[in-house]
Short mmCIF file of C-alpha atoms in Angstrom, two decimals:
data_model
loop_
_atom_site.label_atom_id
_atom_site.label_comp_id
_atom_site.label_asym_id
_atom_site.label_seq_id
_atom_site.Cartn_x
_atom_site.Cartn_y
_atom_site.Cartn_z
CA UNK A 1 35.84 39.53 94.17
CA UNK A 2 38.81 37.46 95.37
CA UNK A 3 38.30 34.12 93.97
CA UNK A 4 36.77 34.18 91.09
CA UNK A 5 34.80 31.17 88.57
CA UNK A 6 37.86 30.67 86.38
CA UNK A 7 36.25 29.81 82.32
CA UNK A 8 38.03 27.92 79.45
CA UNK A 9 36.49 28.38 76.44
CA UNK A 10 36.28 26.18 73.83
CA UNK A 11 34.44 26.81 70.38
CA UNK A 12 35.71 26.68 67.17
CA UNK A 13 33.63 30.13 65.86
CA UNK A 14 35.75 33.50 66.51
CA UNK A 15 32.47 35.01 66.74
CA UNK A 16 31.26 32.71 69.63
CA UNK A 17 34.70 33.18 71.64
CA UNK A 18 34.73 36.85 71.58
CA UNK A 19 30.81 37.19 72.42
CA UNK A 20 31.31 34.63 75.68
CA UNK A 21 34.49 36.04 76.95
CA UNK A 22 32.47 39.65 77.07
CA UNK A 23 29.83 38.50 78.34
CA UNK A 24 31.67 36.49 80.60
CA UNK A 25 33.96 38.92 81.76
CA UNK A 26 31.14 41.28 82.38
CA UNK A 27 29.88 39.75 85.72
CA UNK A 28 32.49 40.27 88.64
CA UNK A 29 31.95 36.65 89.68
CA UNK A 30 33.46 35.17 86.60
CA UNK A 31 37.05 35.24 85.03
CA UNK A 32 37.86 34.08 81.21
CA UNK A 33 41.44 32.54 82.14
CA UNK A 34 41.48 31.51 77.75
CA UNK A 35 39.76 30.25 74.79
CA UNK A 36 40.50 27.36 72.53
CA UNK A 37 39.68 26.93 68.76
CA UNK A 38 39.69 22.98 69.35
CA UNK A 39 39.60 20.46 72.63
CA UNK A 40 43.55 19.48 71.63
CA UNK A 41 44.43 23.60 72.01
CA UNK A 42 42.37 23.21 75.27
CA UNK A 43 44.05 19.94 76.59
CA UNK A 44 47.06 21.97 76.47
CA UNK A 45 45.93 24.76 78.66
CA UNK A 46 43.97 22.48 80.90
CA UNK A 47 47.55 20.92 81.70
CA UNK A 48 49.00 24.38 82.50
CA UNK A 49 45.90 25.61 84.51
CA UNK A 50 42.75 23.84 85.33
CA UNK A 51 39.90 25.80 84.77
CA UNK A 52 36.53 26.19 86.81
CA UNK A 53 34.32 25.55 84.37
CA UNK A 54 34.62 24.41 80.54
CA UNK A 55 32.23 26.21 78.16
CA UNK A 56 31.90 23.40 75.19
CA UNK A 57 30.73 23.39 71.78
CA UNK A 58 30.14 20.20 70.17
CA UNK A 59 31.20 20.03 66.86
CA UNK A 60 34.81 20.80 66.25
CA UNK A 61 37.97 19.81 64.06
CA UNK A 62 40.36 17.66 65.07
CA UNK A 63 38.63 15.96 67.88
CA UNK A 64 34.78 16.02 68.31
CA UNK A 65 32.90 17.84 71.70
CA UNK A 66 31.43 14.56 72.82
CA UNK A 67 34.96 12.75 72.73
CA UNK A 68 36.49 15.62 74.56
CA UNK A 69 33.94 15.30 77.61
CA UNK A 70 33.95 11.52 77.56
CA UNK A 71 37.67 11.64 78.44
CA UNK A 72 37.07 14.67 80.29
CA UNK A 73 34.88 12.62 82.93
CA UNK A 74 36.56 9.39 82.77
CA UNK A 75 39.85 10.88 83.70
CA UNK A 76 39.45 14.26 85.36
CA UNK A 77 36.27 15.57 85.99
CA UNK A 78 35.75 19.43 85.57
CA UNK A 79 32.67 20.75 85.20
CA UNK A 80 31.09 21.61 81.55
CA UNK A 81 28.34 24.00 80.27
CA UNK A 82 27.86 22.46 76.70
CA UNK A 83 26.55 24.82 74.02
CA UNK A 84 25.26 23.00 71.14
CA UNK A 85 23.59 24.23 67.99
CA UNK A 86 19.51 24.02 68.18
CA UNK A 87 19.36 21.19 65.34
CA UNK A 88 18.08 17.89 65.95
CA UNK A 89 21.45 16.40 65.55
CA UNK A 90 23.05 19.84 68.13
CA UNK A 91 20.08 18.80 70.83
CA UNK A 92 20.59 15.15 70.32
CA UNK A 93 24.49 14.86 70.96
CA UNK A 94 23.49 17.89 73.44
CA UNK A 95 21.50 14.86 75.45
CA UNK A 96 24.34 12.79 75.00
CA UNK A 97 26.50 15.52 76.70
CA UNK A 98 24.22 15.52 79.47
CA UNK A 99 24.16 11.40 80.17
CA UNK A 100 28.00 11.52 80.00
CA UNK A 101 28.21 14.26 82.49
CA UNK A 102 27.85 17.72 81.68
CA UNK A 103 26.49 20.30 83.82
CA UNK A 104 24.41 22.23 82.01
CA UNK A 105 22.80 22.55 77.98
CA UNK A 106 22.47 26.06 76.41
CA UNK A 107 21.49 26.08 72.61
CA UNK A 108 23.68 27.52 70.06
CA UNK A 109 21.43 29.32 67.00
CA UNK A 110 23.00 29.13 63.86
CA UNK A 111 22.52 32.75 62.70
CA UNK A 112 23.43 36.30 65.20
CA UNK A 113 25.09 33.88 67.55
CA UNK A 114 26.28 37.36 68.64
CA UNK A 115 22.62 38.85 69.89
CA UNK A 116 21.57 35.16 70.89
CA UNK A 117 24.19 35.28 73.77
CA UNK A 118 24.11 39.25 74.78
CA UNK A 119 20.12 38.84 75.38
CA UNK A 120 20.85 35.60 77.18
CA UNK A 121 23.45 37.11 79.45
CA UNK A 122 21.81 35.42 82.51
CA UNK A 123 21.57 32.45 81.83
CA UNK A 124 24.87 31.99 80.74
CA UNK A 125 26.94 33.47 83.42
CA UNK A 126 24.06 31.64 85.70
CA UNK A 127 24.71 28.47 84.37
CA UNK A 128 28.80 28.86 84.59
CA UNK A 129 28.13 29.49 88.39
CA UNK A 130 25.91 26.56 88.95
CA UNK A 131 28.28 24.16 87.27
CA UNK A 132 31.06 25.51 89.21
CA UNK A 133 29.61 24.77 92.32
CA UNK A 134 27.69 21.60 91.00
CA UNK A 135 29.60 18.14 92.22
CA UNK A 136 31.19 15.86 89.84
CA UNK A 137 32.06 12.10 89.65
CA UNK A 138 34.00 10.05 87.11
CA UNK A 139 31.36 8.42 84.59
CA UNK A 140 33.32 5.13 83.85
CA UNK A 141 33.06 3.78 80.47
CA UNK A 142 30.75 0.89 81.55
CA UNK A 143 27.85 3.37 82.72
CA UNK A 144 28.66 4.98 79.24
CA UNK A 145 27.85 2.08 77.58
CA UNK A 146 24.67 0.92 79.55
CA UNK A 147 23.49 4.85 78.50
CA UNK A 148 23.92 4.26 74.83
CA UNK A 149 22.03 1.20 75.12
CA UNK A 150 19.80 1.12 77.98
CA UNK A 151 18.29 -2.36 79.54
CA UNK A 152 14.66 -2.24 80.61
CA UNK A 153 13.85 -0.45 83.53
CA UNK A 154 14.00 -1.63 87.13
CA UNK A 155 11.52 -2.74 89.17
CA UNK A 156 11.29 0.14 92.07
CA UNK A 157 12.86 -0.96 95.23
CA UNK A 158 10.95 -1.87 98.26
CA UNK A 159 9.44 1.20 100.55
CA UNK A 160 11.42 2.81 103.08
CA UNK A 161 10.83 5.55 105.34
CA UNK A 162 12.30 8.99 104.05
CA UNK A 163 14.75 11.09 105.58
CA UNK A 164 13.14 14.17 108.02
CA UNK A 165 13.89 17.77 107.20
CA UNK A 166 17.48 19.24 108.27
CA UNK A 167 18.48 22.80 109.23
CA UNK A 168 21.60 23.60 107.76
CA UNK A 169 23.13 26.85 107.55
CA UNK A 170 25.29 26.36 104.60
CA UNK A 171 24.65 28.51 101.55
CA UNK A 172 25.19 29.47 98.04
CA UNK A 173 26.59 32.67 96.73
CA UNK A 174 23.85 35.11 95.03
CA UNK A 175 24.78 35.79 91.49
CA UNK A 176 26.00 39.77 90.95
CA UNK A 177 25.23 39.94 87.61
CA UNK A 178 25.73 43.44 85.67
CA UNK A 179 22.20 44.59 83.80
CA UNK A 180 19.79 42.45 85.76
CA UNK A 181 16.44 41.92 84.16
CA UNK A 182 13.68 43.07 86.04
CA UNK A 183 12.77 39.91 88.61
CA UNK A 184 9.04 38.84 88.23
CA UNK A 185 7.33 36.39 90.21
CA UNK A 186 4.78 33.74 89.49
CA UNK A 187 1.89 36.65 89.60
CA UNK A 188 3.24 37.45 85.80
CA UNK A 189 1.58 34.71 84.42
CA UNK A 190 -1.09 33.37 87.37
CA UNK A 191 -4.43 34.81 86.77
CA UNK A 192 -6.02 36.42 89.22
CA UNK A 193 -8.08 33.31 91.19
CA UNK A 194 -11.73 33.33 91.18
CA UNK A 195 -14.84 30.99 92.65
CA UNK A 196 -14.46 27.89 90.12
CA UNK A 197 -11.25 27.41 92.05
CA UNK A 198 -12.36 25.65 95.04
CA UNK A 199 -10.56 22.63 95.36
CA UNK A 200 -12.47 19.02 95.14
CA UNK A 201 -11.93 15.19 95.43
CA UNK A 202 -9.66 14.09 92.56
CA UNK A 203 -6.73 11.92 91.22
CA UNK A 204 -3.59 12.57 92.57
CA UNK A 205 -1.22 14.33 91.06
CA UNK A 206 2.34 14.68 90.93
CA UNK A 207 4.27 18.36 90.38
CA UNK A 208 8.40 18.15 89.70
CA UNK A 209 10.84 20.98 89.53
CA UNK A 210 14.78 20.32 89.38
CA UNK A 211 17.71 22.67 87.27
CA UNK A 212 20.98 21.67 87.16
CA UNK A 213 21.94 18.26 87.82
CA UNK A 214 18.38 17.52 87.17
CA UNK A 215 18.06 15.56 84.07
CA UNK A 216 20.43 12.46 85.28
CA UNK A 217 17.73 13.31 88.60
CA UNK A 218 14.69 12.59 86.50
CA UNK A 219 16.16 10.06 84.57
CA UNK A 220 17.11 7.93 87.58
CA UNK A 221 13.66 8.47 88.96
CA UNK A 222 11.55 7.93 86.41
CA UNK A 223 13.24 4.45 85.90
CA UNK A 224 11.77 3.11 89.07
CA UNK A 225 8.22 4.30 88.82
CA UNK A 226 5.74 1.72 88.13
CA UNK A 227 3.60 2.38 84.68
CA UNK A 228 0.51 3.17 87.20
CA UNK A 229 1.72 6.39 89.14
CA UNK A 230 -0.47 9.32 89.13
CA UNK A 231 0.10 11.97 86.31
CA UNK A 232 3.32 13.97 86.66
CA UNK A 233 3.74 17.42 85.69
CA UNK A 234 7.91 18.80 84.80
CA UNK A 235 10.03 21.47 84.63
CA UNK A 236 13.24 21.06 84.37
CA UNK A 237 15.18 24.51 83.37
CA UNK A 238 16.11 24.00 80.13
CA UNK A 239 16.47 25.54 76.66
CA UNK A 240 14.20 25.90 73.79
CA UNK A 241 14.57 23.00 71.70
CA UNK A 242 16.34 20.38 74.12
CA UNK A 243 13.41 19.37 76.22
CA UNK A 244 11.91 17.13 73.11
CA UNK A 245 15.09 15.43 72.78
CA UNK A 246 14.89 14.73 76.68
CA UNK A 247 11.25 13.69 76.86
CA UNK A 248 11.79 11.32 74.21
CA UNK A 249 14.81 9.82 75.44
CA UNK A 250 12.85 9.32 79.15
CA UNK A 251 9.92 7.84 77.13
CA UNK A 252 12.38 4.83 75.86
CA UNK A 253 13.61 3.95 79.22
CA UNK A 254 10.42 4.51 81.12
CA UNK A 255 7.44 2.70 81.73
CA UNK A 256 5.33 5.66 81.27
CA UNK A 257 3.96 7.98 78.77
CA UNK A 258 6.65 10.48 78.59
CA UNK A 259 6.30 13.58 76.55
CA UNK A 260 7.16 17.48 75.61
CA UNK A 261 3.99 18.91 76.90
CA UNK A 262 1.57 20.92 74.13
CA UNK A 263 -0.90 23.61 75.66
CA UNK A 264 -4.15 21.50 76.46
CA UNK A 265 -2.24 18.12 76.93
CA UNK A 266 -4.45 15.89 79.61
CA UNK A 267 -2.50 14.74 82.76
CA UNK A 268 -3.58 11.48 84.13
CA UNK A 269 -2.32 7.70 85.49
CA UNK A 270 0.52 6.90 83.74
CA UNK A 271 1.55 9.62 82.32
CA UNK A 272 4.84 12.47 82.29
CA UNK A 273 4.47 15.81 80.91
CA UNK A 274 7.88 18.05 80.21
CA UNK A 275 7.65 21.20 79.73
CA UNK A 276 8.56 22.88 76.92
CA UNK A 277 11.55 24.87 76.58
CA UNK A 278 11.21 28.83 77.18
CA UNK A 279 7.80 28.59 77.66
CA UNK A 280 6.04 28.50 81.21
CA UNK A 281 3.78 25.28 81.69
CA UNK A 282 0.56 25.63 84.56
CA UNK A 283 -1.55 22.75 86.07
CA UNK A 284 -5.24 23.58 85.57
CA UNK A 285 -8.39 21.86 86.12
CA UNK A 286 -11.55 21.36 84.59
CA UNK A 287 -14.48 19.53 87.09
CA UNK A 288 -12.16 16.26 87.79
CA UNK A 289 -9.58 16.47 85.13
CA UNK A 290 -6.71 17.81 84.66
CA UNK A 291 -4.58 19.41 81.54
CA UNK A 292 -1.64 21.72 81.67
CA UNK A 293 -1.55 25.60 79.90
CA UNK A 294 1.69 26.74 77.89
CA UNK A 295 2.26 30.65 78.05
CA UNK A 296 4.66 32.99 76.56
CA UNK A 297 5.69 35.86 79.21
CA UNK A 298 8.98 37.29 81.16
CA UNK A 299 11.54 34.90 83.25
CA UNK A 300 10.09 34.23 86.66
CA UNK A 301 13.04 33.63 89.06
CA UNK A 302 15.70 34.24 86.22
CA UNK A 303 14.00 31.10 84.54
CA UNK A 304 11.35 30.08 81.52
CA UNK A 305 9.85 27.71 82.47
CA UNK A 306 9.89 28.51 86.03
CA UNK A 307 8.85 25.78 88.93
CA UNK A 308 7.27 28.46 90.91
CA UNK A 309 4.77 28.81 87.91
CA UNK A 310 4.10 24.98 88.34
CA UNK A 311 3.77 24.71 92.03
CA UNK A 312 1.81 28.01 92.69
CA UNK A 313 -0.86 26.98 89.89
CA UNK A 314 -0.73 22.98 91.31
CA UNK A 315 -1.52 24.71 95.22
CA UNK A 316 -4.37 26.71 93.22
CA UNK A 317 -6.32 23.70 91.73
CA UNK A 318 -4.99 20.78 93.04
CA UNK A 319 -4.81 21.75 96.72
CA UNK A 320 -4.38 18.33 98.89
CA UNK A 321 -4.64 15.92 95.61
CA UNK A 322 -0.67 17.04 94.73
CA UNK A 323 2.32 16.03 95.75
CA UNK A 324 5.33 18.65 95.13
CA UNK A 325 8.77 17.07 94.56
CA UNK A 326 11.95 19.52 94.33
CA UNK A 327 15.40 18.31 92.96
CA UNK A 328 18.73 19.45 92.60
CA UNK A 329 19.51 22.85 91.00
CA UNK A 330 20.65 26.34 91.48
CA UNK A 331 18.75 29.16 92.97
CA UNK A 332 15.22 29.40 94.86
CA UNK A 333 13.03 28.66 91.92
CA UNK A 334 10.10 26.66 93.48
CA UNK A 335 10.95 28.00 97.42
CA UNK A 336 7.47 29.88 97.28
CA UNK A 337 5.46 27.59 95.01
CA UNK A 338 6.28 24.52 97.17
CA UNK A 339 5.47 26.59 100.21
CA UNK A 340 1.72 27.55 98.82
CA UNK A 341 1.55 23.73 98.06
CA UNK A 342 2.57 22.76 101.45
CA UNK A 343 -0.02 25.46 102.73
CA UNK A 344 -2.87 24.29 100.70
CA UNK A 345 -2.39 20.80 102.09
CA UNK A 346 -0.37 19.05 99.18
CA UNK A 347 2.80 16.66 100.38
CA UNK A 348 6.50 18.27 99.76
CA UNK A 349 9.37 16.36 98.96
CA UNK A 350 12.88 17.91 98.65
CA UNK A 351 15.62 15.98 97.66
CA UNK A 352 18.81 15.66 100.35
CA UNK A 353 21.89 17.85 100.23
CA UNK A 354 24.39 15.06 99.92
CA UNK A 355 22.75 13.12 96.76
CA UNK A 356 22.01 17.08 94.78
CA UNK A 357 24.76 18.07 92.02
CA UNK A 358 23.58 21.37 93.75
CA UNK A 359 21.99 21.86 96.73
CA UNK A 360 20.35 25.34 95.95
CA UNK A 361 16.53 24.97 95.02
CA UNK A 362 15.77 22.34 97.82
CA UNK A 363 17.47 23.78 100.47
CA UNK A 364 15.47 27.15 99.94
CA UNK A 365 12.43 25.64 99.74
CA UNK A 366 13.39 23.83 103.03
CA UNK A 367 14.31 27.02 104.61
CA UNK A 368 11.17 28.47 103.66
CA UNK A 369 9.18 26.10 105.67
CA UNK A 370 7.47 24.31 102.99
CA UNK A 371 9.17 20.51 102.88
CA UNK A 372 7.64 17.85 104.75
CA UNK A 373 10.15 15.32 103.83
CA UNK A 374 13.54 15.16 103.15
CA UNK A 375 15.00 12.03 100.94
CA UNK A 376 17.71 10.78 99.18
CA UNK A 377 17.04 10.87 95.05
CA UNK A 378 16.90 7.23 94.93
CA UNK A 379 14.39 6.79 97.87
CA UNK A 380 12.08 9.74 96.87
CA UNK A 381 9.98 6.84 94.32
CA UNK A 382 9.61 4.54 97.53
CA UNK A 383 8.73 7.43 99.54
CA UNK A 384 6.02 8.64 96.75
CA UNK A 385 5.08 4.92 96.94
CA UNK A 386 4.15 4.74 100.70
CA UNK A 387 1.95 7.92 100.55
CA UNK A 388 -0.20 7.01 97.87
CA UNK A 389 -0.57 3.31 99.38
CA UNK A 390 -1.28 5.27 102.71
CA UNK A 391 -2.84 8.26 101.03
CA UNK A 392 -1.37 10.07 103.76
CA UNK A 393 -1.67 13.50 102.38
#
């Protein structure tokens, strides 16, 4: 491959640096162009050659992760896959990491660092790639600030029609990754559907899938929702361990319930479930009501949890009572699931190519037929506003 995702790695464990640069190296997409023990070693090979992507641990000598990317995106923006212990103070400052700018979160273990990464060879060379292509913007110190102590929320904006579908041609390369998994679908961890699944009059419900760029997405959504919207069900591709950090921190600035969903959790008026880390999370329904299912079982579309595993199981038993909403990430998890929605008579809502960090996920599920709107990320709560006023769906 000609051009290549050039890496700088910085990490103050030997261990870690040698396990990412093989593992690195080992897909043909991606080039190690160094490593650093510290960010002041790295500022002086950044000023020699700018890298693609920075692969960032947080806590180092001399000069602290978090400082590092602070002046990273105040001065020159590169993009940054953080990978932060899985402690609460590693997923905390890992949050912090992602408000200031970062790309993407993988956790760190503290023991076999070694066999953590080589079984999690996908998702790191995956989440290189989608940084690399993600688009960046200077955080300036004053949107810092407001992030590290937040004002109330805002009261949404007034309505506005949305944005129609566009046909664009432009596309994202597909990962060539060495020792591919076997690829499952959604059908892994469905079950098989049966008579109690016929779809009746209920609340309305709202189903969310986004990957990277998606947690600043949620975060400036869920600000503007009033504290009576319809239940809302989330994945966001994320690591084991970080999504409690970043259900809590959207539960401060929210006017809704905001939490990391637990297998039987109830979703109704008011109400955000995230789900959990490496696990898969369904929409189910029992006469009226409904509750979400966590499951163990194999990456569906490279990813645990998966959005197809959301959307297909919200088209099963929610039918025309959902809305689907698809944001910003990498890849064609969700494509199929928001198509079976769309089928099934549920409203789909893909957010617009020009306000993604990475116009991957919504533009497949565009392509395969199953948007009905197209919007900018901060029109999609007015949007979500007019149909359930309208109830046009």
């Amino acid at each position: 491959m000609a051009n290549k995702y050039r890496v700088l790695i910085v990490d103050d464990s030997a261990v870690v640096r040698q396990s990412l640069t093989a593992i690195l190296e080992a897909d043909p997409e991606i080039e190690v162009m160094g490593t650093a023990a510290d960010p002041i070693i790295a500022v002086k090979k950044i000023q020699r050659e700018v890298p693609d992507v920075i692969t960032l641990d947080i806590e180092m000598p001399r000069m602290d992760g978090l400082t590092f990317l602070r002046k990273i995106m105040a001065q020159r923006p590169i993009p940054v896959v953080v990978i932060s212990s899985l402690t609460t103070k590693g997923t905390d400052a890992a949050m912090k990491a992602l408000e200031y700018g970062a790309s993407e979160v993988i956790g760190k273990p503290s023991m076999n660092p070694d066999v953590f990464f080589q079984e999690s060879h996908i998702m790191l060379c995956d989440a290189v790639k989608a940084a690399a292509q993600s688009k960046l913007r200077r955080i300036q110190a004053d949107v810092i600030q407001e992030r590290l102590n937040p004002t109330k929320p805002v009261a949404p904006p007034a309505p506005t029609v949305s944005v129609k579908p566009t046909t664009r041609t432009t596309t994202i390369p597909t990962a060539q990754i060495a020792n591919v998994q076997p690829k499952y679908t959604a059908d892994a961890i469905l079950e098989k559907s049966s008579a109690s699944d016929v779809i009746v009059a209920t609340e309305k419900i709202i189903v969310l899938g986004s990957s990277t760029g998606g947690t600043e997405a949620i975060r400036v959504l869920l600000r503007t929702m009033s504290e009576d919207m319809p239940g809302i069900a989330i994945v966001q591709h994320m690591p084991e361990g970080f999504t409690r950090s970043f259900s809590n921190g959207l539960n401060q600035i929210s006017r809704l319930e905001v939490k990391e969903a637990e297998n039987g959790d109830k979703l109704y008026r008011g109400r955000v479930l995230i789900a959990p880390g490496n696990k898969h999370m369904l929409l189910k329904r029992v006469g009226k009501e409904y509750f979400v299912e966590i499951k163990e079982g194999p990456l569906v579309n490279r990813h645990r949890p998966s959005v197809d595993v959301l959307f297909r199981s919200a088209a099963r038993y929610a039918g025309n009572n959902a809305i689907g909403v698809i944001l910003t990430g990498m890849g064609n998890d969700g494509a199929r699931g928001m198509k079976e929605m769309h089928d099934a008579g549920a409203h789909t809502i893909a957010q617009d190519e020009q306000s993604c960090v990475v116009y991957g996920m919504p533009k497949e599920a565009v392509k395969a037929g199953g948007v009905d709107d197209v919007v900018a990320l901060d029109k999609i709560n007015n949007r979500l506003v007019e149909l359930l006023t309208k109830n046009k769906f």
